[in-house]
CSV table of C-alpha atoms in Angstrom, one decimal:
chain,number,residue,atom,x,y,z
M,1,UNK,CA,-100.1,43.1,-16.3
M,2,UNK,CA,-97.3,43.6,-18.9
M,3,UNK,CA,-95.6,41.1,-20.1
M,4,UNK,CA,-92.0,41.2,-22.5
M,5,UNK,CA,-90.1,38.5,-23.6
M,6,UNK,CA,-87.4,37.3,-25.6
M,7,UNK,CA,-87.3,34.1,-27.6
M,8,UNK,CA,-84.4,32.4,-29.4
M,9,UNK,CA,-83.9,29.1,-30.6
M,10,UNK,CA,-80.5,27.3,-31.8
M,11,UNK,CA,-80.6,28.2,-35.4
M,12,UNK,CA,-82.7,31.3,-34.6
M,13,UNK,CA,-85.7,30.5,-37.3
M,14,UNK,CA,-88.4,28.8,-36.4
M,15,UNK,CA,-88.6,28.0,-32.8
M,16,UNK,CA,-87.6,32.1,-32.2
M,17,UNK,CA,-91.1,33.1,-34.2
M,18,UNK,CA,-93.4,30.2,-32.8
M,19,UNK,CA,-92.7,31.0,-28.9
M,20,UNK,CA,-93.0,34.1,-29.6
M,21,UNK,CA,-96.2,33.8,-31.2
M,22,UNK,CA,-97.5,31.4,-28.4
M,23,UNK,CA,-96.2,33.9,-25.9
M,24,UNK,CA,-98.2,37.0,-27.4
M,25,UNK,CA,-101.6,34.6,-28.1
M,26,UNK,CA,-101.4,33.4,-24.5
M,27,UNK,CA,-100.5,37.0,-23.1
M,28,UNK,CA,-103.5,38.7,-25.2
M,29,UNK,CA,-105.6,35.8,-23.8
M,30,UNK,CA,-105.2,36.6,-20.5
M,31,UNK,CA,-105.8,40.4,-21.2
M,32,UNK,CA,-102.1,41.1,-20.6
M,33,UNK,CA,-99.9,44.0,-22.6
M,34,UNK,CA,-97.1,41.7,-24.0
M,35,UNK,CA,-94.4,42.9,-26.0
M,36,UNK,CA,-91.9,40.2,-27.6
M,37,UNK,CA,-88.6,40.5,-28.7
M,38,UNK,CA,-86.9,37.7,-31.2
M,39,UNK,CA,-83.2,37.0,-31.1
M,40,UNK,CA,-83.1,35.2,-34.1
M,41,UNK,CA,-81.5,34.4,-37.5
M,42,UNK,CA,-82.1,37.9,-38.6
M,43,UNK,CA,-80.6,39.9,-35.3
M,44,UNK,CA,-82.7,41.7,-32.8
M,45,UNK,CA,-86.7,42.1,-34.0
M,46,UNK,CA,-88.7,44.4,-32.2
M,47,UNK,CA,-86.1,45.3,-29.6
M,48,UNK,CA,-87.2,45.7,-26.1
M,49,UNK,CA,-85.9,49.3,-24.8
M,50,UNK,CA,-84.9,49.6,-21.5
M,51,UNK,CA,-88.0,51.5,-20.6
M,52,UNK,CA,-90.0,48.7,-21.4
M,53,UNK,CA,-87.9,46.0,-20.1
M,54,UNK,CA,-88.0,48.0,-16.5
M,55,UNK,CA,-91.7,48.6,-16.8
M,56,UNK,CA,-92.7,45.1,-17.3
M,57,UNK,CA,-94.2,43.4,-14.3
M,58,UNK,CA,-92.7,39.9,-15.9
M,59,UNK,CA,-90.1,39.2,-18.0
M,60,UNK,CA,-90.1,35.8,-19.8
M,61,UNK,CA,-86.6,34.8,-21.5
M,62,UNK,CA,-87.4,31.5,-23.9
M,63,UNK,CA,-83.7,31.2,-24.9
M,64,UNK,CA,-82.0,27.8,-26.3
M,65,UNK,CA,-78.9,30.2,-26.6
M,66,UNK,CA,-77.3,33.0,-24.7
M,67,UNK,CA,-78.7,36.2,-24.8
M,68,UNK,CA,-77.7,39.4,-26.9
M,69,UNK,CA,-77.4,42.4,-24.5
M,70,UNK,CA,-77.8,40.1,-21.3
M,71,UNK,CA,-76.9,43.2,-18.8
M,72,UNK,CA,-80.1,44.9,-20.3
M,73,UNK,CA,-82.1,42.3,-17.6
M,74,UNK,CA,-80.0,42.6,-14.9
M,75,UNK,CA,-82.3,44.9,-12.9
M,76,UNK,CA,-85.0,42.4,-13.6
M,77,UNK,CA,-83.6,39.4,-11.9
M,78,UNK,CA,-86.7,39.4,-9.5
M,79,UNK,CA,-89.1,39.3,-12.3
M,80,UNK,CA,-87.7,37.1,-14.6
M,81,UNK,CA,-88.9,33.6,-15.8
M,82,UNK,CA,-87.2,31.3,-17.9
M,83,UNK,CA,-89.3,29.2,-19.6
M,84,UNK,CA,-87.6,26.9,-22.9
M,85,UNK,CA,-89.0,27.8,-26.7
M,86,UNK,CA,-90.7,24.4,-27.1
M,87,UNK,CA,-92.4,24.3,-23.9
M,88,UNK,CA,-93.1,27.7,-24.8
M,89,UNK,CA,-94.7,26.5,-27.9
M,90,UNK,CA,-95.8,23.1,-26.6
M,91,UNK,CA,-97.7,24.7,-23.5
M,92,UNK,CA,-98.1,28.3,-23.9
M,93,UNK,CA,-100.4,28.8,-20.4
M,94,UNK,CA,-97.3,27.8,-18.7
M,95,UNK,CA,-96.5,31.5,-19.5
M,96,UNK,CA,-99.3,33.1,-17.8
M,97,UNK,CA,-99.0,30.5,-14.9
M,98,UNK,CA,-95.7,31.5,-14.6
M,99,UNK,CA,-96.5,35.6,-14.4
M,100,UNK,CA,-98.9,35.0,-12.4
M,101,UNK,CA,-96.7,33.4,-10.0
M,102,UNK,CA,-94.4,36.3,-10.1
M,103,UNK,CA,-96.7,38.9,-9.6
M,104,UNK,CA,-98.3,37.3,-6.8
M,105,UNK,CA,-101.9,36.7,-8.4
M,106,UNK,CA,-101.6,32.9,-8.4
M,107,UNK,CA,-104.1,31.5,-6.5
């Protein structure tokens, strides 16, 4: 399965870089590809391209704010899940739960 994401938090420091650290250790626990972008303090890191956005079987957005370049999603509404940065960080299976959901390998 691969997994991108985008994280972002109010202030765009710390909460951005913990979810997406959570998400990528709970992604590469599951044997998942995972690819994270952060929307944070110091603009776009690791931005997602659109090739990767549309190949992803999930997309997880772990926004406190809006997101930069929202349109870049919008052919992904049927594969998106929106899980908050501190539950994110708090309960990182709640990611793979979540995909697994989506894709239809929930049992």
């Amino acid at each position: 399965m691969k997994i991108v994401a985008v994280t972002s938090c109010a202030t765009g420091i710390a909460h951005s870089y913990m979810a997406a650290e959570a998400i990528t250790k709970a992604a590469k626990k599951a044997g998942y590809g995972v690819r994270v972008e952060i929307q944070g303090a110091m603009g776009l890191e690791n931005k997602l391209s659109q090739a990767q956005i549309d190949d992803a079987d999930v997309v997880v957005l772990s926004n406190d704010v809006g997101l930069v370049e929202p349109g870049r999603f919008d052919a992904s509404s049927d594969k998106i899940v929106r899980i908050p940065p501190h539950e994110v960080i708090t309960h990182p299976e709640r990611v793979v739960e979540s995909a697994r959901r989506i894709t239809g390998e929930a049992s």
